[in-house]
Amino acid sequence: MEFYLIDPATKNRFQFPVNPEEVSIRRDKQFETTNILALDEVDFAQGAKIKEISFSSFFPLVHPFDEQAATPNPVEAMNLLTTYMDSKKPVQLLITETGINVLVFISSHSTTLRGGEPGDVYFDITFRTWRELKTRTTLPVGAASPRTDTKQVPKVYNVRSGDTLTAIAKRELGSSAKWSAIYEKNKALIGKDPNRVAPGQKLVMP
């Protein structure tokens, strides 16, 4: 079993040199306490609380099981943990041979120096699992929902060779007498003479 902190941005891996004797995982039910009419307090369940993962170990000046093994400098290792704790970005906690492989924040860590063990740094560390915040917009009570624009798109007729306004009116509107309505709608395009429509012109139907 190995314990790692991985920086998601750089992919740098930091391995804890000495495995802790135990890992504590805390899961609580989160409750919201609301005062009802100032008479009593009522707890409402809000779902699973963000879990905490904690353990204790130490950074040895010399590895206790293998003096030839490379170990991080204890002071530099603690400084790295402090940097991660102060960062606003999560890091990845990986504990091999377990199901723990999650993004976390370091919520706290403490240091202990023991007499007779010069250079070794003992620590307690607590992680809180990271959860992306998702927001949604809600309308105030009584507010109307946005309405879809139901305005009709006007019909456009593409003038063909040989067309006249009377012929178009009869074909599209059912009566040749409605040619004047087409002309009034498209006077700027047709011009002063309603009898002169050109192929390719796009006339808006009334």
Short mmCIF file of C-alpha atoms in Angstrom, two decimals:
data_model
loop_
_atom_site.label_atom_id
_atom_site.label_comp_id
_atom_site.label_asym_id
_atom_site.label_seq_id
_atom_site.Cartn_x
_atom_site.Cartn_y
_atom_site.Cartn_z
CA MET A 1 0.00 0.00 0.00
CA GLU A 2 1.33 3.44 -0.94
CA PHE A 3 0.12 6.96 -0.15
CA TYR A 4 0.40 9.72 -2.76
CA LEU A 5 -0.58 13.33 -3.28
CA ILE A 6 -0.77 14.21 -6.98
CA ASP A 7 -0.92 17.74 -8.35
CA PRO A 8 -3.58 17.60 -11.13
CA ALA A 9 -1.97 20.52 -12.98
CA THR A 10 1.64 19.30 -13.06
CA LYS A 11 1.06 15.55 -12.44
CA ASN A 12 3.86 15.69 -9.85
CA ARG A 13 3.61 12.87 -7.31
CA PHE A 14 4.53 13.19 -3.68
CA GLN A 15 4.77 9.90 -1.78
CA PHE A 16 4.47 9.71 1.97
CA PRO A 17 7.58 7.73 2.95
CA VAL A 18 6.09 5.96 5.98
CA ASN A 19 2.61 4.47 5.83
CA PRO A 20 0.29 5.38 8.71
CA GLU A 21 -0.92 2.62 10.99
CA GLU A 22 -4.54 3.49 10.22
CA VAL A 23 -6.67 5.76 8.06
CA SER A 24 -9.83 7.33 9.44
CA ILE A 25 -12.73 8.11 7.09
CA ARG A 26 -15.59 10.14 8.49
CA ARG A 27 -19.02 10.35 6.93
CA ASP A 28 -21.73 12.36 8.65
CA LYS A 29 -25.30 13.19 7.82
CA GLN A 30 -25.49 16.91 7.30
CA PHE A 31 -28.36 18.70 8.98
CA GLU A 32 -29.66 22.22 8.66
CA THR A 33 -31.10 23.63 11.87
CA THR A 34 -33.99 26.05 11.41
CA ASN A 35 -35.79 27.98 14.10
CA ILE A 36 -39.55 27.53 13.63
CA LEU A 37 -41.49 30.57 14.87
CA ALA A 38 -38.82 31.05 17.55
CA LEU A 39 -40.46 28.24 19.53
CA ASP A 40 -38.28 25.28 18.76
CA GLU A 41 -35.44 24.12 16.55
CA VAL A 42 -36.01 21.55 13.83
CA ASP A 43 -33.29 19.66 11.97
CA PHE A 44 -33.73 18.98 8.26
CA ALA A 45 -31.52 16.36 6.63
CA GLN A 46 -29.51 17.80 3.75
CA GLY A 47 -27.81 14.66 2.41
CA ALA A 48 -24.36 13.19 2.97
CA LYS A 49 -21.80 15.58 4.37
CA ILE A 50 -18.48 15.95 2.61
CA LYS A 51 -16.37 13.16 4.04
CA GLU A 52 -13.09 13.63 5.87
CA ILE A 53 -10.03 11.43 5.53
CA SER A 54 -7.31 11.67 8.16
CA PHE A 55 -4.20 9.83 9.26
CA SER A 56 -0.99 10.31 11.25
CA SER A 57 2.57 9.45 10.29
CA PHE A 58 6.00 11.05 10.19
CA PHE A 59 8.68 12.25 7.82
CA PRO A 60 11.96 10.59 8.85
CA LEU A 61 15.34 12.18 8.33
CA VAL A 62 16.53 8.65 7.51
CA HIS A 63 14.11 5.96 6.37
CA PRO A 64 13.53 3.61 9.35
CA PHE A 65 13.34 0.46 7.24
CA ASP A 66 15.83 1.18 4.47
CA GLU A 67 18.66 3.62 5.11
CA GLN A 68 19.47 3.67 1.40
CA ALA A 69 15.93 4.66 0.39
CA ALA A 70 15.43 8.21 -0.84
CA THR A 71 13.19 10.19 1.48
CA PRO A 72 11.97 13.78 1.19
CA ASN A 73 13.51 16.33 3.49
CA PRO A 74 11.08 16.52 6.46
CA VAL A 75 10.98 20.32 6.54
CA GLU A 76 10.48 20.58 2.78
CA ALA A 77 7.77 17.92 2.94
CA MET A 78 5.85 19.86 5.59
CA ASN A 79 6.25 23.06 3.58
CA LEU A 80 4.75 21.28 0.57
CA LEU A 81 1.73 20.20 2.62
CA THR A 82 1.30 23.79 3.80
CA THR A 83 1.45 25.00 0.20
CA TYR A 84 -1.26 22.53 -0.80
CA MET A 85 -3.37 23.54 2.20
CA ASP A 86 -3.12 27.25 1.33
CA SER A 87 -3.93 26.60 -2.32
CA LYS A 88 -7.48 27.12 -3.54
CA LYS A 89 -7.14 24.18 -5.92
CA PRO A 90 -7.72 20.53 -4.93
CA VAL A 91 -5.07 17.81 -5.08
CA GLN A 92 -5.54 14.13 -5.73
CA LEU A 93 -5.20 11.72 -2.83
CA LEU A 94 -4.35 8.19 -3.93
CA ILE A 95 -4.02 5.25 -1.55
CA THR A 96 -3.17 2.14 -3.53
CA GLU A 97 -4.92 -1.17 -2.82
CA THR A 98 -7.93 0.77 -1.55
CA GLY A 99 -10.82 2.57 -3.19
CA ILE A 100 -9.43 5.97 -2.20
CA ASN A 101 -8.52 8.00 -5.27
CA VAL A 102 -10.23 11.36 -4.88
CA LEU A 103 -9.71 15.10 -5.19
CA VAL A 104 -9.28 16.69 -1.78
CA PHE A 105 -8.39 19.84 0.10
CA ILE A 106 -6.03 19.69 3.05
CA SER A 107 -8.23 21.14 5.78
CA SER A 108 -5.63 20.90 8.56
CA HIS A 109 -2.27 19.47 9.50
CA SER A 110 -0.22 19.69 12.67
CA THR A 111 3.44 19.03 13.42
CA THR A 112 5.14 17.39 16.40
CA LEU A 113 8.89 17.28 17.09
CA ARG A 114 9.98 14.57 19.52
CA GLY A 115 13.04 14.59 21.72
CA GLY A 116 15.56 11.88 20.95
CA GLU A 117 14.54 11.77 17.27
CA PRO A 118 16.34 14.78 15.78
CA GLY A 119 15.26 15.67 12.27
CA ASP A 120 12.11 13.53 12.26
CA VAL A 121 8.81 15.39 11.88
CA TYR A 122 5.57 13.77 13.06
CA PHE A 123 2.29 15.03 11.67
CA ASP A 124 -1.48 14.64 11.74
CA ILE A 125 -3.30 15.53 8.53
CA THR A 126 -6.96 15.82 7.57
CA PHE A 127 -8.40 15.98 4.05
CA ARG A 128 -11.86 16.99 2.95
CA THR A 129 -13.12 15.56 -0.30
CA TRP A 130 -13.64 18.17 -2.99
CA ARG A 131 -17.01 18.59 -4.61
CA GLU A 132 -17.67 20.86 -7.58
CA LEU A 133 -20.29 23.46 -6.81
CA LYS A 134 -23.22 23.48 -9.20
CA THR A 135 -25.62 26.38 -9.23
CA ARG A 136 -29.03 26.76 -10.75
CA THR A 137 -31.20 29.80 -11.31
CA THR A 138 -34.61 29.85 -9.68
CA LEU A 139 -37.38 32.33 -10.33
CA PRO A 140 -38.87 34.30 -7.43
CA VAL A 141 -42.24 33.08 -6.21
CA GLY A 142 -44.94 34.42 -8.48
CA ALA A 143 -42.55 35.34 -11.29
CA ALA A 144 -43.63 34.35 -14.76
CA SER A 145 -41.56 31.86 -16.70
CA PRO A 146 -39.82 33.16 -19.83
CA ARG A 147 -42.17 32.78 -22.80
CA THR A 148 -41.16 31.59 -26.18
CA ASP A 149 -41.69 34.16 -28.92
CA THR A 150 -44.68 32.91 -30.90
CA LYS A 151 -44.65 35.71 -33.48
CA GLN A 152 -45.24 34.26 -36.93
CA VAL A 153 -42.56 34.63 -39.58
CA PRO A 154 -44.07 36.37 -42.65
CA LYS A 155 -44.35 34.33 -45.83
CA VAL A 156 -42.06 35.40 -48.66
CA TYR A 157 -42.83 34.82 -52.33
CA ASN A 158 -40.02 34.58 -54.89
CA VAL A 159 -41.12 36.28 -58.12
CA ARG A 160 -40.82 34.13 -61.23
CA SER A 161 -40.65 35.08 -64.90
CA GLY A 162 -44.06 36.17 -66.23
CA ASP A 163 -45.52 36.88 -62.77
CA THR A 164 -47.84 39.83 -62.13
CA LEU A 165 -49.23 41.05 -58.83
CA THR A 166 -52.75 39.95 -59.79
CA ALA A 167 -51.53 36.47 -60.71
CA ILE A 168 -49.52 36.21 -57.50
CA ALA A 169 -52.49 37.43 -55.43
CA LYS A 170 -54.81 34.85 -56.99
CA ARG A 171 -52.30 32.01 -56.56
CA GLU A 172 -51.10 32.84 -53.05
CA LEU A 173 -54.05 34.69 -51.47
CA GLY A 174 -56.98 33.19 -53.35
CA SER A 175 -58.15 36.41 -55.01
CA SER A 176 -56.59 38.57 -57.71
CA ALA A 177 -58.28 41.58 -56.08
CA LYS A 178 -55.75 41.38 -53.24
CA TRP A 179 -52.89 42.51 -55.49
CA SER A 180 -53.02 45.97 -53.91
CA ALA A 181 -52.32 44.49 -50.46
CA ILE A 182 -49.18 42.83 -51.84
CA TYR A 183 -48.17 46.10 -53.49
CA GLU A 184 -48.63 48.15 -50.30
CA LYS A 185 -46.50 45.63 -48.39
CA ASN A 186 -43.70 45.77 -50.97
CA LYS A 187 -43.97 49.28 -52.47
CA ALA A 188 -40.39 50.17 -51.55
CA LEU A 189 -39.12 47.13 -53.47
CA ILE A 190 -41.44 47.27 -56.49
CA GLY A 191 -41.37 51.03 -57.08
CA LYS A 192 -44.04 53.38 -58.41
CA ASP A 193 -45.36 51.00 -61.09
CA PRO A 194 -47.19 47.98 -59.58
CA ASN A 195 -47.12 46.26 -62.97
CA ARG A 196 -43.34 46.02 -62.98
CA VAL A 197 -42.20 43.12 -60.82
CA ALA A 198 -38.92 41.44 -61.67
CA PRO A 199 -37.96 37.77 -61.44
CA GLY A 200 -35.97 37.08 -58.28
CA GLN A 201 -37.66 39.74 -56.18
CA LYS A 202 -38.79 38.48 -52.78
CA LEU A 203 -42.22 39.80 -51.91
CA VAL A 204 -43.57 39.69 -48.37
CA MET A 205 -47.10 38.33 -48.37
CA PRO A 206 -49.77 40.18 -46.32
#
